[in-house]
mmCIF file of N, CA and C in Angstrom:
data_model
loop_
_atom_site.group_PDB
_atom_site.id
_atom_site.type_symbol
_atom_site.label_atom_id
_atom_site.label_comp_id
_atom_site.label_asym_id
_atom_site.label_seq_id
_atom_site.Cartn_x
_atom_site.Cartn_y
_atom_site.Cartn_z
ATOM 1 N N UNK A 1 129.406 72.684 132.383
ATOM 2 C CA UNK A 1 130.120 72.110 133.501
ATOM 3 C C UNK A 1 129.116 71.416 134.413
ATOM 4 N N UNK A 2 129.424 70.183 134.786
ATOM 5 C CA UNK A 2 128.515 69.450 135.655
ATOM 6 C C UNK A 2 128.797 69.770 137.115
ATOM 7 N N UNK A 3 127.821 69.491 137.952
ATOM 8 C CA UNK A 3 127.970 69.756 139.385
ATOM 9 C C UNK A 3 128.999 68.801 139.980
ATOM 10 N N UNK A 4 129.831 69.298 140.904
ATOM 11 C CA UNK A 4 130.797 68.419 141.559
ATOM 12 C C UNK A 4 130.065 67.325 142.340
ATOM 13 N N UNK A 5 130.667 66.160 142.394
ATOM 14 C CA UNK A 5 130.083 65.068 143.151
ATOM 15 C C UNK A 5 130.957 64.768 144.353
ATOM 16 N N UNK A 6 130.335 64.335 145.435
ATOM 17 C CA UNK A 6 131.125 64.001 146.625
ATOM 18 C C UNK A 6 132.119 62.890 146.326
ATOM 19 N N UNK A 7 133.302 63.035 146.871
ATOM 20 C CA UNK A 7 134.321 62.007 146.704
ATOM 21 C C UNK A 7 134.206 60.996 147.835
ATOM 22 N N UNK A 8 134.445 59.726 147.531
ATOM 23 C CA UNK A 8 134.455 58.738 148.606
ATOM 24 C C UNK A 8 135.535 59.095 149.624
ATOM 25 N N UNK A 9 135.275 58.806 150.864
ATOM 26 C CA UNK A 9 136.232 59.080 151.922
ATOM 27 C C UNK A 9 135.601 59.915 153.010
ATOM 28 N N UNK A 10 136.443 60.324 153.943
ATOM 29 C CA UNK A 10 135.963 61.079 155.094
ATOM 30 C C UNK A 10 135.599 62.505 154.690
ATOM 31 N N UNK A 11 134.470 62.957 155.202
ATOM 32 C CA UNK A 11 134.074 64.346 155.033
ATOM 33 C C UNK A 11 134.971 65.165 155.953
ATOM 34 N N UNK A 12 135.626 66.178 155.431
ATOM 35 C CA UNK A 12 136.606 66.925 156.247
ATOM 36 C C UNK A 12 136.056 67.369 157.603
ATOM 37 N N UNK A 13 136.861 67.189 158.618
ATOM 38 C CA UNK A 13 136.552 67.605 159.997
ATOM 39 C C UNK A 13 135.205 67.078 160.489
ATOM 40 N N UNK A 14 134.907 65.823 160.162
ATOM 41 C CA UNK A 14 133.652 65.235 160.620
ATOM 42 C C UNK A 14 133.836 63.739 160.874
ATOM 43 N N UNK A 15 132.908 63.144 161.600
ATOM 44 C CA UNK A 15 132.993 61.703 161.869
ATOM 45 C C UNK A 15 132.209 60.868 160.858
ATOM 46 N N UNK A 16 132.061 61.355 159.627
ATOM 47 C CA UNK A 16 131.319 60.598 158.621
ATOM 48 C C UNK A 16 132.214 60.261 157.433
ATOM 49 N N UNK A 17 131.948 59.093 156.848
ATOM 50 C CA UNK A 17 132.726 58.604 155.713
ATOM 51 C C UNK A 17 131.750 58.123 154.648
ATOM 52 N N UNK A 18 132.041 58.440 153.386
ATOM 53 C CA UNK A 18 131.248 57.951 152.261
ATOM 54 C C UNK A 18 131.987 56.760 151.659
ATOM 55 N N UNK A 19 131.354 55.583 151.726
ATOM 56 C CA UNK A 19 131.927 54.349 151.161
ATOM 57 C C UNK A 19 130.883 53.678 150.292
ATOM 58 N N UNK A 20 131.246 53.424 149.060
ATOM 59 C CA UNK A 20 130.341 52.730 148.130
ATOM 60 C C UNK A 20 128.957 53.363 148.096
ATOM 61 N N UNK A 21 128.916 54.694 148.117
ATOM 62 C CA UNK A 21 127.649 55.416 148.028
ATOM 63 C C UNK A 21 126.826 55.442 149.297
ATOM 64 N N UNK A 22 127.395 54.954 150.404
ATOM 65 C CA UNK A 22 126.671 54.950 151.675
ATOM 66 C C UNK A 22 127.459 55.726 152.720
ATOM 67 N N UNK A 23 126.737 56.463 153.557
ATOM 68 C CA UNK A 23 127.358 57.235 154.621
ATOM 69 C C UNK A 23 127.484 56.388 155.880
ATOM 70 N N UNK A 24 128.646 56.467 156.506
ATOM 71 C CA UNK A 24 128.930 55.757 157.745
ATOM 72 C C UNK A 24 129.357 56.754 158.802
ATOM 73 N N UNK A 25 128.858 56.580 160.024
ATOM 74 C CA UNK A 25 129.304 57.357 161.166
ATOM 75 C C UNK A 25 130.434 56.561 161.810
ATOM 76 N N UNK A 26 131.571 57.212 162.017
ATOM 77 C CA UNK A 26 132.771 56.512 162.450
ATOM 78 C C UNK A 26 133.280 57.098 163.762
ATOM 79 N N UNK A 27 133.671 56.206 164.673
ATOM 80 C CA UNK A 27 134.304 56.634 165.924
ATOM 81 C C UNK A 27 135.348 55.592 166.297
ATOM 82 N N UNK A 28 136.054 55.859 167.358
ATOM 83 C CA UNK A 28 137.041 54.912 167.833
ATOM 84 C C UNK A 28 136.424 53.588 168.262
ATOM 85 N N UNK A 29 135.145 53.602 168.602
ATOM 86 C CA UNK A 29 134.452 52.398 169.051
ATOM 87 C C UNK A 29 133.919 51.559 167.887
ATOM 88 N N UNK A 30 133.890 52.129 166.682
ATOM 89 C CA UNK A 30 133.395 51.390 165.534
ATOM 90 C C UNK A 30 132.642 52.278 164.565
ATOM 91 N N UNK A 31 131.931 51.666 163.641
ATOM 92 C CA UNK A 31 131.194 52.385 162.600
ATOM 93 C C UNK A 31 129.742 51.914 162.570
ATOM 94 N N UNK A 32 128.867 52.810 162.134
ATOM 95 C CA UNK A 32 127.461 52.456 161.974
ATOM 96 C C UNK A 32 126.960 53.111 160.683
ATOM 97 N N UNK A 33 126.185 52.366 159.929
ATOM 98 C CA UNK A 33 125.632 52.861 158.678
ATOM 99 C C UNK A 33 124.557 53.905 158.967
ATOM 100 N N UNK A 34 124.637 55.041 158.305
ATOM 101 C CA UNK A 34 123.602 56.082 158.421
ATOM 102 C C UNK A 34 122.488 55.721 157.440
ATOM 103 N N UNK A 35 121.289 55.515 157.961
ATOM 104 C CA UNK A 35 120.181 55.068 157.114
ATOM 105 C C UNK A 35 119.037 56.068 157.022
ATOM 106 N N UNK A 36 119.043 57.103 157.827
ATOM 107 C CA UNK A 36 117.963 58.085 157.808
ATOM 108 C C UNK A 36 118.053 58.897 156.515
ATOM 109 N N UNK A 37 117.020 58.833 155.654
ATOM 110 C CA UNK A 37 117.077 59.525 154.366
ATOM 111 C C UNK A 37 117.260 61.039 154.478
ATOM 112 N N UNK A 38 116.639 61.668 155.470
ATOM 113 C CA UNK A 38 116.795 63.120 155.623
ATOM 114 C C UNK A 38 118.232 63.462 156.006
ATOM 115 N N UNK A 39 118.814 62.680 156.898
ATOM 116 C CA UNK A 39 120.189 62.924 157.334
ATOM 117 C C UNK A 39 121.178 62.671 156.198
ATOM 118 N N UNK A 40 121.023 61.543 155.501
ATOM 119 C CA UNK A 40 121.965 61.237 154.427
ATOM 120 C C UNK A 40 121.814 62.217 153.256
ATOM 121 N N UNK A 41 120.604 62.722 153.057
ATOM 122 C CA UNK A 41 120.403 63.736 152.023
ATOM 123 C C UNK A 41 121.166 65.012 152.367
ATOM 124 N N UNK A 42 121.129 65.403 153.638
ATOM 125 C CA UNK A 42 121.883 66.580 154.083
ATOM 126 C C UNK A 42 123.385 66.358 153.918
ATOM 127 N N UNK A 43 123.835 65.142 154.241
ATOM 128 C CA UNK A 43 125.248 64.823 154.055
ATOM 129 C C UNK A 43 125.634 64.907 152.579
ATOM 130 N N UNK A 44 124.775 64.392 151.700
ATOM 131 C CA UNK A 44 125.027 64.482 150.258
ATOM 132 C C UNK A 44 125.144 65.941 149.822
ATOM 133 N N UNK A 45 124.195 66.768 150.283
ATOM 134 C CA UNK A 45 124.204 68.185 149.917
ATOM 135 C C UNK A 45 125.464 68.878 150.428
ATOM 136 N N UNK A 46 125.831 68.595 151.672
ATOM 137 C CA UNK A 46 127.009 69.230 152.245
ATOM 138 C C UNK A 46 128.274 68.763 151.528
ATOM 139 N N UNK A 47 128.378 67.477 151.247
ATOM 140 C CA UNK A 47 129.550 66.950 150.557
ATOM 141 C C UNK A 47 129.657 67.534 149.143
ATOM 142 N N UNK A 48 128.520 67.727 148.483
ATOM 143 C CA UNK A 48 128.523 68.344 147.157
ATOM 144 C C UNK A 48 129.001 69.795 147.242
ATOM 145 N N UNK A 49 128.559 70.517 148.271
ATOM 146 C CA UNK A 49 129.000 71.902 148.463
ATOM 147 C C UNK A 49 130.500 71.961 148.755
ATOM 148 N N UNK A 50 131.004 71.028 149.553
ATOM 149 C CA UNK A 50 132.444 70.984 149.846
ATOM 150 C C UNK A 50 133.227 70.707 148.563
ATOM 151 N N UNK A 51 132.741 69.761 147.754
ATOM 152 C CA UNK A 51 133.416 69.449 146.491
ATOM 153 C C UNK A 51 133.425 70.665 145.563
ATOM 154 N N UNK A 52 132.318 71.409 145.523
ATOM 155 C CA UNK A 52 132.254 72.619 144.687
ATOM 156 C C UNK A 52 133.218 73.679 145.197
ATOM 157 N N UNK A 53 133.311 73.836 146.512
ATOM 158 C CA UNK A 53 134.236 74.817 147.086
ATOM 159 C C UNK A 53 135.675 74.413 146.808
ATOM 160 N N UNK A 54 135.983 73.131 146.961
ATOM 161 C CA UNK A 54 137.336 72.645 146.647
ATOM 162 C C UNK A 54 137.688 72.922 145.197
ATOM 163 N N UNK A 55 136.732 72.692 144.291
ATOM 164 C CA UNK A 55 136.983 72.937 142.876
ATOM 165 C C UNK A 55 137.187 74.425 142.600
ATOM 166 N N UNK A 56 136.395 75.280 143.252
ATOM 167 C CA UNK A 56 136.544 76.721 143.064
ATOM 168 C C UNK A 56 137.916 77.195 143.534
ATOM 169 N N UNK A 57 138.369 76.669 144.664
ATOM 170 C CA UNK A 57 139.694 77.039 145.167
ATOM 171 C C UNK A 57 140.777 76.551 144.207
ATOM 172 N N UNK A 58 140.643 75.325 143.717
ATOM 173 C CA UNK A 58 141.622 74.799 142.763
ATOM 174 C C UNK A 58 141.652 75.653 141.492
ATOM 175 N N UNK A 59 140.473 76.078 141.025
ATOM 176 C CA UNK A 59 140.405 76.933 139.839
ATOM 177 C C UNK A 59 141.091 78.273 140.084
ATOM 178 N N UNK A 60 140.890 78.849 141.273
ATOM 179 C CA UNK A 60 141.542 80.117 141.600
ATOM 180 C C UNK A 60 143.056 79.965 141.639
ATOM 181 N N UNK A 61 143.524 78.880 142.246
ATOM 182 C CA UNK A 61 144.969 78.639 142.293
ATOM 183 C C UNK A 61 145.531 78.468 140.887
ATOM 184 N N UNK A 62 144.822 77.739 140.046
ATOM 185 C CA UNK A 62 145.281 77.526 138.677
ATOM 186 C C UNK A 62 145.325 78.851 137.921
ATOM 187 N N UNK A 63 144.326 79.684 138.144
ATOM 188 C CA UNK A 63 144.286 80.989 137.471
ATOM 189 C C UNK A 63 145.420 81.890 137.940
ATOM 190 N N UNK A 64 145.703 81.872 139.251
ATOM 191 C CA UNK A 64 146.768 82.709 139.796
ATOM 192 C C UNK A 64 148.144 82.221 139.371
ATOM 193 N N UNK A 65 148.306 80.914 139.231
ATOM 194 C CA UNK A 65 149.599 80.356 138.878
ATOM 195 C C UNK A 65 149.757 80.134 137.387
ATOM 196 N N UNK A 66 148.761 80.542 136.634
ATOM 197 C CA UNK A 66 148.792 80.349 135.191
ATOM 198 C C UNK A 66 149.807 81.246 134.507
ATOM 199 N N UNK A 67 150.031 81.007 133.216
ATOM 200 C CA UNK A 67 151.033 81.760 132.465
ATOM 201 C C UNK A 67 150.549 83.111 131.956
ATOM 202 N N UNK A 68 149.789 83.862 132.770
ATOM 203 C CA UNK A 68 149.260 85.137 132.277
ATOM 204 C C UNK A 68 150.354 86.191 132.180
ATOM 205 N N UNK A 69 151.209 86.258 133.197
ATOM 206 C CA UNK A 69 152.294 87.233 133.174
ATOM 207 C C UNK A 69 151.868 88.655 133.429
ATOM 208 N N UNK A 70 150.557 88.927 133.483
ATOM 209 C CA UNK A 70 150.101 90.295 133.668
ATOM 210 C C UNK A 70 150.094 90.717 135.119
ATOM 211 N N UNK A 71 150.045 89.745 136.024
ATOM 212 C CA UNK A 71 150.006 90.082 137.446
ATOM 213 C C UNK A 71 148.660 90.606 137.888
ATOM 214 N N UNK A 72 147.614 90.411 137.090
ATOM 215 C CA UNK A 72 146.294 90.943 137.425
ATOM 216 C C UNK A 72 145.739 90.296 138.681
ATOM 217 N N UNK A 73 146.154 89.065 138.984
ATOM 218 C CA UNK A 73 145.658 88.390 140.162
ATOM 219 C C UNK A 73 146.285 88.878 141.437
ATOM 220 N N UNK A 74 147.399 89.571 141.329
ATOM 221 C CA UNK A 74 148.087 90.064 142.514
ATOM 222 C C UNK A 74 148.869 88.977 143.212
ATOM 223 N N UNK A 75 149.699 89.385 144.128
ATOM 224 C CA UNK A 75 150.481 88.425 144.904
ATOM 225 C C UNK A 75 150.344 88.763 146.361
ATOM 226 N N UNK A 76 150.642 87.780 147.186
ATOM 227 C CA UNK A 76 150.580 88.003 148.631
ATOM 228 C C UNK A 76 151.946 87.894 149.211
#
């Protein structure tokens, strides 16, 4: 399994957007390209972690809603 990659679009609950492989800081006043390599590297790492967490949650939901019938996952 390969590592999840950040999806283009807004990083959840943040003022940053990934467009065409570049990070942009966005506000009501406009947008500015993020060019600092250390900052954009951190954004890449965080976006990759968010994508991995999203995938893990999706996998858990799929496992719980799967056709197991045993009820081993429990219900809420």
